[in-house]
C-alpha cells in the first residue's frame, strides 16, 4: 500500500511537470487534427515531430519507412533500451464534427485519434528529456501508414530494430466507450488478424425474362452469402473467435437484365493462426463449390492482411503493474476484452517482446466515424503513463 501511495505522488509530480506545457500540447494536437495527412503522406506531421524532438535534445532519424521518425535519448550507463510507438496517419473520411479544430483538408480526417497518440508521445518525450529519471536508452517511434496496414512493415523492412535496437516495444490506442483515461491490458491475443477476400461470381448474362438461357450469378451469390454464415457457425471451433463479413456486393444494373457477374468483398478476423488458416481455406472453397453448383464459376482473390496482435505476457504484466502503481486499481479496466479490430503494431510484436494497451476515450463517437474526436483529457495521464513505464523499465 505504501508503494502505491508513494508512486501515486511521484506520478502526480510527472503530471504536474507535463501540466506546465499541456496547453501547448493540446494546441499541437488540434493543429495536427486540423491538418490530417493520409498514409505515407505524413510530411507536415513528421516535420513537426522532428522539430520538437530535436529541440528537446533527441537524436532524430528520419525517412524510416517513408515518413517514419525514430528519436533516441540515452542516460547513464544502462544497456537496456525501450521503444514506444505512436502512429501518425489519418483516414479518407469527410469530417462532420463541426469543431473549431476540424480538418481543413476535404475528405481527410483524424478519425482514429492518431493525432492524439502523436501528441501523447511528444508530451512524454518532452518530460523524459527535461526531467526523466532513467538509466538506458529510450526510442520514440513515430510510424506512418497504420490505417493501410503498411507502415510498421515498411519501418521493419528498412531495419527499424537493427538500426535502433530495443529490448521491448510498447504502443497504445485510445478506445471510445471506455471511461476517460482508464487503462486496459490484454495478455496474449489482443487484436484480430485481418484478411480480405474479393470474390467474383461469373455466370452468363441475358434477358431477365429468359432465365433458362442464362447462368444467374445473382442467385448463386445469394446462396453463397447464406452458405458463408456456416463457416463460423459450423467449421470454426465454438471456443474460438472468428468473423466473416460480406461488406460489399455489386452486380447488375436493371430489373430485366441478368448480369454476367457479381462482385463481393469480404473481411475476415481471427485471434490465432489456426483459425485464420481455416477461414483462408473454407471461404474460397465454399465460393467455388457454391458457384459450381449453379453452373457458375468463382474467381477468388485472397489477400492476407496482418496477423493477430499478440501481447507478450511478461511485458503486459509489467505494463499493467506500472498503471496500477501510478493510478491505482480504480483506473484499470478489469477483464479488458480483446478487440476484433486490427492493428499493424502486430508486426512489431512478431519481432520484439512488448505490449499494446488501451486508454479510454470516454463516451465519444466510435473510431473511424465522421463524428469522432480524440479526447484531450487523455493526454496528461497517458503521457504520464509512458514516462512511468520508461522509468520502471530503465530503472
Ligand atoms: Zn484506425
Ligand atoms: Zn488507429
mmCIF file of C-alpha atoms and ligand atoms in Angstrom:
data_model
loop_
_atom_site.group_PDB
_atom_site.id
_atom_site.type_symbol
_atom_site.label_atom_id
_atom_site.label_comp_id
_atom_site.label_asym_id
_atom_site.label_seq_id
_atom_site.Cartn_x
_atom_site.Cartn_y
_atom_site.Cartn_z
ATOM 1 C CA UNK A 1 0.000 0.000 0.000
ATOM 2 C CA UNK A 2 2.874 2.329 0.886
ATOM 3 C CA UNK A 3 4.345 1.655 -2.537
ATOM 4 C CA UNK A 4 1.137 2.734 -4.244
ATOM 5 C CA UNK A 5 0.836 5.948 -2.199
ATOM 6 C CA UNK A 6 4.469 6.811 -2.834
ATOM 7 C CA UNK A 7 4.243 6.135 -6.550
ATOM 8 C CA UNK A 8 0.980 7.978 -6.903
ATOM 9 C CA UNK A 9 2.731 11.079 -5.545
ATOM 10 C CA UNK A 10 5.645 10.542 -7.891
ATOM 11 C CA UNK A 11 3.151 10.135 -10.716
ATOM 12 C CA UNK A 12 1.487 13.378 -9.758
ATOM 13 C CA UNK A 13 4.863 15.081 -9.995
ATOM 14 C CA UNK A 14 5.136 13.800 -13.576
ATOM 15 C CA UNK A 15 1.647 15.001 -14.378
ATOM 16 C CA UNK A 16 2.411 18.397 -12.831
ATOM 17 C CA UNK A 17 5.542 18.551 -14.951
ATOM 18 C CA UNK A 18 3.560 17.767 -18.090
ATOM 19 C CA UNK A 19 0.843 20.155 -16.893
ATOM 20 C CA UNK A 20 3.274 23.057 -17.277
ATOM 21 C CA UNK A 21 3.098 22.696 -21.068
ATOM 22 C CA UNK A 22 -0.144 20.782 -21.511
ATOM 23 C CA UNK A 23 -1.880 23.755 -23.199
ATOM 24 C CA UNK A 24 0.865 23.787 -25.788
ATOM 25 C CA UNK A 25 0.500 20.040 -26.423
ATOM 26 C CA UNK A 26 -3.289 20.315 -26.734
ATOM 27 C CA UNK A 27 -2.834 23.171 -29.218
ATOM 28 C CA UNK A 28 -0.407 20.967 -31.147
ATOM 29 C CA UNK A 29 -2.947 18.110 -31.136
ATOM 30 C CA UNK A 30 -5.586 20.470 -32.541
ATOM 31 C CA UNK A 31 -3.127 21.665 -35.173
ATOM 32 C CA UNK A 32 -2.425 18.049 -36.226
ATOM 33 C CA UNK A 33 -6.168 17.387 -36.285
ATOM 34 C CA UNK A 34 -6.728 20.424 -38.493
ATOM 35 C CA UNK A 35 -4.081 19.201 -40.945
ATOM 36 C CA UNK A 36 -4.573 15.437 -41.246
ATOM 37 C CA UNK A 37 -2.420 13.507 -43.707
ATOM 38 C CA UNK A 38 -3.103 10.131 -45.299
ATOM 39 C CA UNK A 39 -0.867 7.054 -45.086
ATOM 40 C CA UNK A 40 2.734 7.706 -46.209
ATOM 41 C CA UNK A 41 1.909 11.386 -46.780
ATOM 42 C CA UNK A 42 2.534 12.472 -43.173
ATOM 43 C CA UNK A 43 5.154 15.031 -44.275
ATOM 44 C CA UNK A 44 3.950 18.012 -42.267
ATOM 45 C CA UNK A 45 3.217 15.864 -39.221
ATOM 46 C CA UNK A 46 6.626 14.256 -39.443
ATOM 47 C CA UNK A 47 8.337 17.669 -39.717
ATOM 48 C CA UNK A 48 6.550 18.919 -36.603
ATOM 49 C CA UNK A 49 7.524 15.783 -34.682
ATOM 50 C CA UNK A 50 11.151 16.112 -35.798
ATOM 51 C CA UNK A 51 11.456 19.802 -34.937
ATOM 52 C CA UNK A 52 10.026 19.318 -31.436
ATOM 53 C CA UNK A 53 12.122 16.279 -30.613
ATOM 54 C CA UNK A 54 15.305 17.881 -31.928
ATOM 55 C CA UNK A 55 14.708 20.983 -29.825
ATOM 56 C CA UNK A 56 14.452 18.788 -26.717
ATOM 57 C CA UNK A 57 17.799 17.137 -27.341
ATOM 58 C CA UNK A 58 16.797 13.875 -29.017
ATOM 59 C CA UNK A 59 18.946 12.329 -31.682
ATOM 60 C CA UNK A 60 16.424 12.138 -34.512
ATOM 61 C CA UNK A 61 16.471 9.813 -37.529
ATOM 62 C CA UNK A 62 14.023 10.475 -40.369
ATOM 63 C CA UNK A 63 12.840 8.739 -43.507
ATOM 64 C CA UNK A 64 12.496 5.286 -41.928
ATOM 65 C CA UNK A 65 9.617 3.660 -43.778
ATOM 66 C CA UNK A 66 8.841 6.819 -45.748
ATOM 67 C CA UNK A 67 7.794 9.494 -43.262
ATOM 68 C CA UNK A 68 8.679 7.463 -40.139
ATOM 69 C CA UNK A 69 10.771 9.003 -37.370
ATOM 70 C CA UNK A 70 12.847 7.447 -34.590
ATOM 71 C CA UNK A 71 14.075 9.673 -31.762
ATOM 72 C CA UNK A 72 16.699 8.394 -29.321
ATOM 73 C CA UNK A 73 17.636 9.646 -25.865
ATOM 74 C CA UNK A 74 20.223 7.928 -23.648
ATOM 75 C CA UNK A 75 21.050 8.494 -19.980
ATOM 76 C CA UNK A 76 23.607 6.913 -17.685
ATOM 77 C CA UNK A 77 25.454 3.679 -18.347
ATOM 78 C CA UNK A 78 22.457 1.343 -18.668
ATOM 79 C CA UNK A 79 22.483 -1.020 -21.634
ATOM 80 C CA UNK A 80 18.761 -1.635 -21.726
ATOM 81 C CA UNK A 81 16.508 0.119 -24.217
ATOM 82 C CA UNK A 82 12.770 0.593 -24.647
ATOM 83 C CA UNK A 83 10.765 1.569 -27.713
ATOM 84 C CA UNK A 84 7.449 3.397 -27.626
ATOM 85 C CA UNK A 85 5.482 3.736 -30.821
ATOM 86 C CA UNK A 86 2.816 6.205 -31.933
ATOM 87 C CA UNK A 87 1.055 6.276 -35.310
ATOM 88 C CA UNK A 88 0.621 9.498 -37.303
ATOM 89 C CA UNK A 89 -1.740 8.910 -40.246
ATOM 90 C CA UNK A 90 -5.340 9.952 -40.872
ATOM 91 C CA UNK A 91 -8.245 8.419 -42.812
ATOM 92 C CA UNK A 92 -10.075 9.206 -46.073
ATOM 93 C CA UNK A 93 -13.222 10.429 -44.277
ATOM 94 C CA UNK A 94 -15.052 13.765 -44.606
ATOM 95 C CA UNK A 95 -15.151 15.181 -41.073
ATOM 96 C CA UNK A 96 -18.609 16.004 -39.692
ATOM 97 C CA UNK A 97 -17.754 17.177 -36.162
ATOM 98 C CA UNK A 98 -18.085 20.903 -36.884
ATOM 99 C CA UNK A 99 -15.375 21.528 -34.260
ATOM 100 C CA UNK A 100 -13.188 24.628 -34.299
ATOM 101 C CA UNK A 101 -10.191 22.371 -34.933
ATOM 102 C CA UNK A 102 -11.953 20.265 -37.606
ATOM 103 C CA UNK A 103 -9.965 19.157 -40.642
ATOM 104 C CA UNK A 104 -9.258 21.767 -43.293
ATOM 105 C CA UNK A 105 -8.408 19.021 -45.793
ATOM 106 C CA UNK A 106 -11.540 17.876 -47.574
ATOM 107 C CA UNK A 107 -12.136 14.155 -47.319
ATOM 108 C CA UNK A 108 -9.269 13.573 -44.882
ATOM 109 C CA UNK A 109 -9.728 13.255 -41.150
ATOM 110 C CA UNK A 110 -8.040 12.113 -37.950
ATOM 111 C CA UNK A 111 -10.919 9.752 -37.148
ATOM 112 C CA UNK A 112 -8.813 7.211 -35.255
ATOM 113 C CA UNK A 113 -7.042 9.553 -32.839
ATOM 114 C CA UNK A 114 -3.542 9.145 -34.226
ATOM 115 C CA UNK A 115 -3.192 12.919 -33.763
ATOM 116 C CA UNK A 116 -3.734 12.222 -30.062
ATOM 117 C CA UNK A 117 -1.309 9.289 -29.959
ATOM 118 C CA UNK A 118 1.358 11.517 -31.503
ATOM 119 C CA UNK A 119 0.627 14.327 -29.023
ATOM 120 C CA UNK A 120 0.785 11.924 -26.056
ATOM 121 C CA UNK A 121 4.183 10.608 -27.097
ATOM 122 C CA UNK A 122 5.509 14.133 -27.666
ATOM 123 C CA UNK A 123 4.288 15.179 -24.198
ATOM 124 C CA UNK A 124 6.033 12.173 -22.652
ATOM 125 C CA UNK A 125 9.123 12.735 -24.790
ATOM 126 C CA UNK A 126 9.487 16.313 -23.583
ATOM 127 C CA UNK A 127 9.150 15.301 -19.945
ATOM 128 C CA UNK A 128 11.671 12.477 -20.329
ATOM 129 C CA UNK A 129 14.169 14.874 -21.896
ATOM 130 C CA UNK A 130 13.696 17.566 -19.261
ATOM 131 C CA UNK A 131 13.176 15.574 -16.078
ATOM 132 C CA UNK A 132 13.110 11.833 -16.807
ATOM 133 C CA UNK A 133 14.951 9.617 -14.314
ATOM 134 C CA UNK A 134 16.156 6.574 -16.201
ATOM 135 C CA UNK A 135 19.324 4.664 -16.963
ATOM 136 C CA UNK A 136 19.481 3.393 -20.530
ATOM 137 C CA UNK A 137 18.033 4.302 -23.913
ATOM 138 C CA UNK A 138 14.564 5.481 -24.919
ATOM 139 C CA UNK A 139 13.484 5.273 -28.534
ATOM 140 C CA UNK A 140 10.335 7.099 -29.599
ATOM 141 C CA UNK A 141 8.975 5.598 -32.815
ATOM 142 C CA UNK A 142 6.558 7.660 -34.922
ATOM 143 C CA UNK A 143 5.053 5.364 -37.525
ATOM 144 C CA UNK A 144 3.332 6.225 -40.801
ATOM 145 C CA UNK A 145 0.503 4.408 -42.558
ATOM 146 C CA UNK A 146 -1.068 2.327 -39.812
ATOM 147 C CA UNK A 147 -4.514 2.623 -41.399
ATOM 148 C CA UNK A 148 -3.480 0.744 -44.530
ATOM 149 C CA UNK A 149 -1.519 -1.802 -42.526
ATOM 150 C CA UNK A 150 1.741 -0.940 -44.252
ATOM 151 C CA UNK A 151 3.713 1.470 -42.065
ATOM 152 C CA UNK A 152 5.009 -0.919 -39.406
ATOM 153 C CA UNK A 153 6.072 -3.439 -42.047
ATOM 154 C CA UNK A 154 7.887 -0.762 -44.032
ATOM 155 C CA UNK A 155 9.775 0.537 -40.990
ATOM 156 C CA UNK A 156 10.734 -3.041 -40.052
ATOM 157 C CA UNK A 157 11.853 -3.877 -43.587
ATOM 158 C CA UNK A 158 14.082 -0.791 -43.512
ATOM 159 C CA UNK A 159 15.881 -2.082 -40.446
ATOM 160 C CA UNK A 160 13.973 -0.395 -37.621
ATOM 161 C CA UNK A 161 15.140 -2.731 -34.875
ATOM 162 C CA UNK A 162 18.568 -3.445 -36.388
ATOM 163 C CA UNK A 163 19.390 0.248 -36.564
ATOM 164 C CA UNK A 164 17.578 1.131 -33.350
ATOM 165 C CA UNK A 165 17.646 -1.928 -31.080
ATOM 166 C CA UNK A 166 15.160 -2.183 -28.231
ATOM 167 C CA UNK A 167 14.608 -4.842 -25.565
ATOM 168 C CA UNK A 168 10.846 -4.306 -25.735
ATOM 169 C CA UNK A 169 8.366 -2.141 -27.591
ATOM 170 C CA UNK A 170 5.052 -0.683 -26.443
ATOM 171 C CA UNK A 171 2.158 1.135 -28.064
ATOM 172 C CA UNK A 172 -1.330 2.309 -27.177
ATOM 173 C CA UNK A 173 -4.679 3.118 -28.729
ATOM 174 C CA UNK A 174 -7.452 5.313 -27.379
ATOM 175 C CA UNK A 175 -10.744 3.454 -27.074
ATOM 176 C CA UNK A 176 -14.215 5.025 -27.266
ATOM 177 C CA UNK A 177 -16.737 3.622 -24.814
ATOM 178 C CA UNK A 178 -14.101 3.001 -22.140
ATOM 179 C CA UNK A 179 -14.172 5.627 -19.331
ATOM 180 C CA UNK A 180 -11.803 8.542 -19.975
ATOM 181 C CA UNK A 181 -8.226 7.780 -19.000
ATOM 182 C CA UNK A 182 -8.866 4.241 -17.781
ATOM 183 C CA UNK A 183 -6.327 1.664 -18.935
ATOM 184 C CA UNK A 184 -6.996 -1.740 -20.470
ATOM 185 C CA UNK A 185 -4.472 -4.581 -20.729
ATOM 186 C CA UNK A 186 -4.756 -7.929 -22.502
ATOM 187 C CA UNK A 187 -2.124 -10.658 -22.299
ATOM 188 C CA UNK A 188 -1.932 -12.836 -25.418
ATOM 189 C CA UNK A 189 -4.158 -12.105 -28.426
ATOM 190 C CA UNK A 190 -5.408 -8.534 -28.003
ATOM 191 C CA UNK A 191 -6.496 -7.659 -31.549
ATOM 192 C CA UNK A 192 -7.520 -9.795 -34.504
ATOM 193 C CA UNK A 193 -5.833 -10.747 -37.732
ATOM 194 C CA UNK A 194 -7.370 -9.212 -40.835
ATOM 195 C CA UNK A 195 -7.582 -10.714 -44.304
ATOM 196 C CA UNK A 196 -9.613 -9.653 -47.300
ATOM 197 C CA UNK A 197 -11.243 -11.834 -49.903
ATOM 198 C CA UNK A 198 -12.606 -10.458 -53.163
ATOM 199 C CA UNK A 199 -14.893 -12.903 -54.961
ATOM 200 C CA UNK A 200 -16.373 -12.531 -58.413
ATOM 201 C CA UNK A 201 -19.165 -14.954 -59.282
ATOM 202 C CA UNK A 202 -19.205 -15.255 -63.058
ATOM 203 C CA UNK A 203 -22.272 -16.612 -64.826
ATOM 204 C CA UNK A 204 -23.842 -15.958 -68.209
ATOM 205 C CA UNK A 205 -25.908 -12.836 -68.617
ATOM 206 C CA UNK A 206 -29.100 -12.445 -70.571
ATOM 207 C CA UNK A 207 -32.714 -11.283 -70.590
ATOM 208 C CA UNK A 208 -34.435 -11.172 -67.225
ATOM 209 C CA UNK A 209 -37.460 -12.862 -68.782
ATOM 210 C CA UNK A 210 -35.465 -15.831 -70.102
ATOM 211 C CA UNK A 211 -33.526 -17.158 -67.083
ATOM 212 C CA UNK A 212 -33.381 -20.631 -68.629
ATOM 213 C CA UNK A 213 -30.907 -19.279 -71.221
ATOM 214 C CA UNK A 214 -28.611 -17.743 -68.591
ATOM 215 C CA UNK A 215 -26.446 -18.721 -65.635
ATOM 216 C CA UNK A 216 -27.666 -16.315 -62.957
ATOM 217 C CA UNK A 217 -24.759 -15.064 -60.811
ATOM 218 C CA UNK A 218 -27.168 -13.131 -58.551
ATOM 219 C CA UNK A 219 -28.865 -16.317 -57.347
ATOM 220 C CA UNK A 220 -25.519 -18.081 -56.906
ATOM 221 C CA UNK A 221 -24.262 -15.099 -54.889
ATOM 222 C CA UNK A 222 -27.351 -15.065 -52.682
ATOM 223 C CA UNK A 223 -26.802 -18.724 -51.917
ATOM 224 C CA UNK A 224 -23.088 -18.158 -51.283
ATOM 225 C CA UNK A 225 -23.718 -15.343 -48.770
ATOM 226 C CA UNK A 226 -26.052 -17.590 -46.818
ATOM 227 C CA UNK A 227 -23.640 -20.518 -47.018
ATOM 228 C CA UNK A 228 -20.757 -18.331 -45.774
ATOM 229 C CA UNK A 229 -22.567 -17.996 -42.437
ATOM 230 C CA UNK A 230 -21.863 -21.679 -41.861
ATOM 231 C CA UNK A 231 -18.087 -21.165 -41.758
ATOM 232 C CA UNK A 232 -18.137 -19.504 -38.344
ATOM 233 C CA UNK A 233 -21.085 -21.500 -37.019
ATOM 234 C CA UNK A 234 -20.097 -24.986 -38.315
ATOM 235 C CA UNK A 235 -16.361 -25.058 -39.154
ATOM 236 C CA UNK A 236 -14.713 -22.861 -36.525
ATOM 237 C CA UNK A 237 -14.232 -24.237 -33.008
ATOM 238 C CA UNK A 238 -17.055 -22.666 -30.950
ATOM 239 C CA UNK A 239 -14.473 -21.600 -28.355
ATOM 240 C CA UNK A 240 -12.531 -19.535 -30.894
ATOM 241 C CA UNK A 241 -13.370 -16.079 -32.202
ATOM 242 C CA UNK A 242 -13.894 -15.677 -35.947
ATOM 243 C CA UNK A 243 -15.639 -13.102 -38.118
ATOM 244 C CA UNK A 244 -16.641 -13.440 -41.772
ATOM 245 C CA UNK A 245 -18.328 -10.280 -43.031
ATOM 246 C CA UNK A 246 -19.549 -9.633 -46.570
ATOM 247 C CA UNK A 247 -19.165 -5.863 -46.606
ATOM 248 C CA UNK A 248 -19.714 -5.136 -50.280
ATOM 249 C CA UNK A 249 -21.804 -6.644 -53.063
ATOM 250 C CA UNK A 250 -22.157 -5.242 -56.556
ATOM 251 C CA UNK A 251 -23.956 -6.738 -59.511
ATOM 252 C CA UNK A 252 -26.499 -5.892 -62.165
ATOM 253 C CA UNK A 253 -27.904 -2.584 -63.335
ATOM 254 C CA UNK A 254 -31.515 -3.165 -64.395
ATOM 255 C CA UNK A 255 -34.510 -5.184 -63.240
ATOM 256 C CA UNK A 256 -34.862 -7.001 -66.548
ATOM 257 C CA UNK A 257 -31.210 -7.923 -67.122
ATOM 258 C CA UNK A 258 -29.412 -10.906 -65.629
ATOM 259 C CA UNK A 259 -25.813 -9.695 -65.254
ATOM 260 C CA UNK A 260 -22.671 -11.535 -66.263
ATOM 261 C CA UNK A 261 -21.132 -11.353 -62.825
ATOM 262 C CA UNK A 262 -21.465 -10.210 -59.218
ATOM 263 C CA UNK A 263 -18.551 -8.954 -57.121
ATOM 264 C CA UNK A 264 -18.227 -9.410 -53.347
ATOM 265 C CA UNK A 265 -15.733 -8.089 -50.818
ATOM 266 C CA UNK A 266 -15.256 -9.858 -47.513
ATOM 267 C CA UNK A 267 -13.244 -9.184 -44.366
ATOM 268 C CA UNK A 268 -12.150 -11.998 -42.069
ATOM 269 C CA UNK A 269 -10.867 -11.816 -38.492
ATOM 270 C CA UNK A 270 -9.377 -14.309 -36.055
ATOM 271 C CA UNK A 271 -7.251 -14.375 -32.917
ATOM 272 C CA UNK A 272 -4.923 -17.205 -33.908
ATOM 273 C CA UNK A 273 -3.192 -18.561 -36.991
ATOM 274 C CA UNK A 274 -5.061 -21.897 -36.984
ATOM 275 C CA UNK A 275 -8.476 -20.226 -37.177
ATOM 276 C CA UNK A 276 -7.123 -17.714 -39.658
ATOM 277 C CA UNK A 277 -5.858 -20.536 -41.881
ATOM 278 C CA UNK A 278 -9.194 -22.341 -41.635
ATOM 279 C CA UNK A 279 -11.044 -19.225 -42.849
ATOM 280 C CA UNK A 280 -8.486 -18.926 -45.622
ATOM 281 C CA UNK A 281 -9.291 -22.431 -46.836
ATOM 282 C CA UNK A 282 -13.016 -22.631 -46.193
ATOM 283 C CA UNK A 283 -14.167 -19.300 -47.643
ATOM 284 C CA UNK A 284 -12.588 -19.785 -51.105
ATOM 285 C CA UNK A 285 -13.614 -23.480 -51.168
ATOM 286 C CA UNK A 286 -17.210 -22.583 -50.413
ATOM 287 C CA UNK A 287 -17.199 -19.813 -53.038
ATOM 288 C CA UNK A 288 -16.009 -22.241 -55.726
ATOM 289 C CA UNK A 289 -18.348 -25.077 -54.725
ATOM 290 C CA UNK A 290 -21.393 -22.836 -54.420
ATOM 291 C CA UNK A 291 -20.729 -21.191 -57.768
ATOM 292 C CA UNK A 292 -20.198 -24.571 -59.427
ATOM 293 C CA UNK A 293 -23.475 -25.926 -58.067
ATOM 294 C CA UNK A 294 -25.255 -23.206 -60.056
ATOM 295 C CA UNK A 295 -23.136 -23.713 -63.189
ATOM 296 C CA UNK A 296 -21.228 -20.503 -62.489
ATOM 297 C CA UNK A 297 -17.552 -20.003 -61.596
ATOM 298 C CA UNK A 298 -15.896 -18.151 -58.750
ATOM 299 C CA UNK A 299 -12.777 -16.010 -59.150
ATOM 300 C CA UNK A 300 -11.193 -15.636 -55.744
ATOM 301 C CA UNK A 301 -8.591 -13.037 -54.829
ATOM 302 C CA UNK A 302 -7.483 -13.753 -51.251
ATOM 303 C CA UNK A 303 -5.319 -11.038 -49.694
ATOM 304 C CA UNK A 304 -3.559 -11.760 -46.433
ATOM 305 C CA UNK A 305 -3.504 -8.606 -44.339
ATOM 306 C CA UNK A 306 -1.850 -8.649 -40.978
ATOM 307 C CA UNK A 307 -1.664 -11.148 -38.136
ATOM 308 C CA UNK A 308 -3.396 -11.050 -34.780
ATOM 309 C CA UNK A 309 -1.715 -8.730 -32.310
ATOM 310 C CA UNK A 310 -0.228 -10.976 -29.631
ATOM 311 C CA UNK A 311 0.858 -9.228 -26.447
ATOM 312 C CA UNK A 312 3.787 -10.830 -24.659
ATOM 313 C CA UNK A 313 2.868 -11.948 -21.157
ATOM 314 C CA UNK A 314 5.799 -10.654 -19.101
ATOM 315 C CA UNK A 315 5.764 -7.217 -20.766
ATOM 316 C CA UNK A 316 1.972 -6.984 -20.409
ATOM 317 C CA UNK A 317 2.270 -7.790 -16.700
ATOM 318 C CA UNK A 318 4.901 -5.099 -16.362
ATOM 319 C CA UNK A 319 2.738 -2.624 -18.299
ATOM 320 C CA UNK A 320 -0.239 -3.392 -16.078
ATOM 321 C CA UNK A 321 1.780 -3.106 -12.843
ATOM 322 C CA UNK A 322 3.071 0.318 -13.890
ATOM 323 C CA UNK A 323 -0.507 1.577 -14.402
ATOM 324 C CA UNK A 324 -1.579 0.025 -11.121
ATOM 325 C CA UNK A 325 1.221 1.727 -9.214
ATOM 326 C CA UNK A 326 0.776 5.068 -10.888
ATOM 327 C CA UNK A 327 -3.019 5.304 -10.949
ATOM 328 C CA UNK A 328 -4.387 2.683 -8.556
ATOM 329 C CA UNK A 329 -6.799 -0.167 -9.349
ATOM 330 C CA UNK A 330 -9.760 2.178 -9.984
ATOM 331 C CA UNK A 331 -8.173 3.325 -13.250
ATOM 332 C CA UNK A 332 -7.595 -0.165 -14.633
ATOM 333 C CA UNK A 333 -10.453 -1.838 -16.507
ATOM 334 C CA UNK A 334 -10.789 -5.325 -15.068
ATOM 335 C CA UNK A 335 -11.043 -8.124 -17.633
ATOM 336 C CA UNK A 336 -10.500 -5.858 -20.598
ATOM 337 C CA UNK A 337 -11.550 -7.959 -23.587
ATOM 338 C CA UNK A 338 -9.546 -8.496 -26.772
ATOM 339 C CA UNK A 339 -10.780 -6.355 -29.678
ATOM 340 C CA UNK A 340 -11.816 -7.752 -33.052
ATOM 341 C CA UNK A 341 -10.387 -4.710 -34.837
ATOM 342 C CA UNK A 342 -6.836 -4.959 -36.161
ATOM 343 C CA UNK A 343 -3.592 -3.072 -35.715
ATOM 344 C CA UNK A 344 -0.324 -3.325 -37.617
ATOM 345 C CA UNK A 345 1.702 -2.975 -34.400
ATOM 346 C CA UNK A 346 1.198 -6.775 -34.551
ATOM 347 C CA UNK A 347 4.217 -6.901 -36.908
ATOM 348 C CA UNK A 348 6.446 -5.171 -34.347
ATOM 349 C CA UNK A 349 5.337 -7.651 -31.670
ATOM 350 C CA UNK A 350 6.315 -10.503 -34.000
ATOM 351 C CA UNK A 351 9.899 -9.207 -33.890
ATOM 352 C CA UNK A 352 10.152 -7.829 -30.358
ATOM 353 C CA UNK A 353 8.707 -8.527 -26.944
ATOM 354 C CA UNK A 354 6.203 -5.919 -25.857
ATOM 355 C CA UNK A 355 2.619 -4.983 -25.271
ATOM 356 C CA UNK A 356 -0.134 -2.880 -26.802
ATOM 357 C CA UNK A 357 -2.535 -1.260 -24.376
ATOM 358 C CA UNK A 358 -5.769 0.681 -24.485
ATOM 359 C CA UNK A 359 -6.770 4.015 -22.930
ATOM 360 C CA UNK A 360 -10.408 5.011 -22.558
ATOM 361 C CA UNK A 361 -11.542 7.863 -24.832
ATOM 362 C CA UNK A 362 -14.759 8.249 -22.830
ATOM 363 C CA UNK A 363 -18.227 8.464 -24.308
ATOM 364 C CA UNK A 364 -17.144 9.552 -27.800
ATOM 365 C CA UNK A 365 -18.224 8.611 -31.299
ATOM 366 C CA UNK A 366 -16.625 5.366 -32.458
ATOM 367 C CA UNK A 367 -13.267 5.106 -34.195
ATOM 368 C CA UNK A 368 -13.462 5.772 -37.963
ATOM 369 C CA UNK A 369 -16.708 7.727 -37.503
ATOM 370 C CA UNK A 370 -17.020 11.149 -39.172
ATOM 371 C CA UNK A 371 -18.132 12.473 -35.761
ATOM 372 C CA UNK A 372 -15.208 11.096 -33.767
ATOM 373 C CA UNK A 373 -12.705 13.288 -31.929
ATOM 374 C CA UNK A 374 -9.790 12.314 -29.731
ATOM 375 C CA UNK A 375 -10.350 13.250 -26.073
ATOM 376 C CA UNK A 376 -7.681 15.738 -24.928
ATOM 377 C CA UNK A 377 -8.268 14.737 -21.299
ATOM 378 C CA UNK A 378 -6.300 11.553 -22.015
ATOM 379 C CA UNK A 379 -3.072 13.323 -22.958
ATOM 380 C CA UNK A 380 -1.767 14.029 -19.449
ATOM 381 C CA UNK A 381 -2.484 10.616 -17.882
ATOM 382 C CA UNK A 382 -1.317 8.675 -20.947
ATOM 383 C CA UNK A 383 1.890 10.718 -21.236
ATOM 384 C CA UNK A 384 2.456 10.234 -17.517
ATOM 385 C CA UNK A 385 1.954 6.527 -18.082
ATOM 386 C CA UNK A 386 4.650 6.410 -20.792
ATOM 387 C CA UNK A 387 7.050 8.270 -18.510
ATOM 388 C CA UNK A 388 6.424 5.846 -15.634
ATOM 389 C CA UNK A 389 6.805 2.849 -17.946
ATOM 390 C CA UNK A 390 10.162 4.143 -19.205
ATOM 391 C CA UNK A 391 11.375 4.961 -15.691
ATOM 392 C CA UNK A 392 10.349 1.495 -14.484
ATOM 393 C CA UNK A 393 11.765 -0.386 -17.473
ATOM 394 C CA UNK A 394 15.022 1.567 -17.329
ATOM 395 C CA UNK A 395 15.244 1.903 -13.532
HETATM 396 ZN ZN1 LIG B 1 -7.944 3.322 -37.436
HETATM 397 ZN ZN1 LIG B 2 -5.963 3.701 -35.019
#
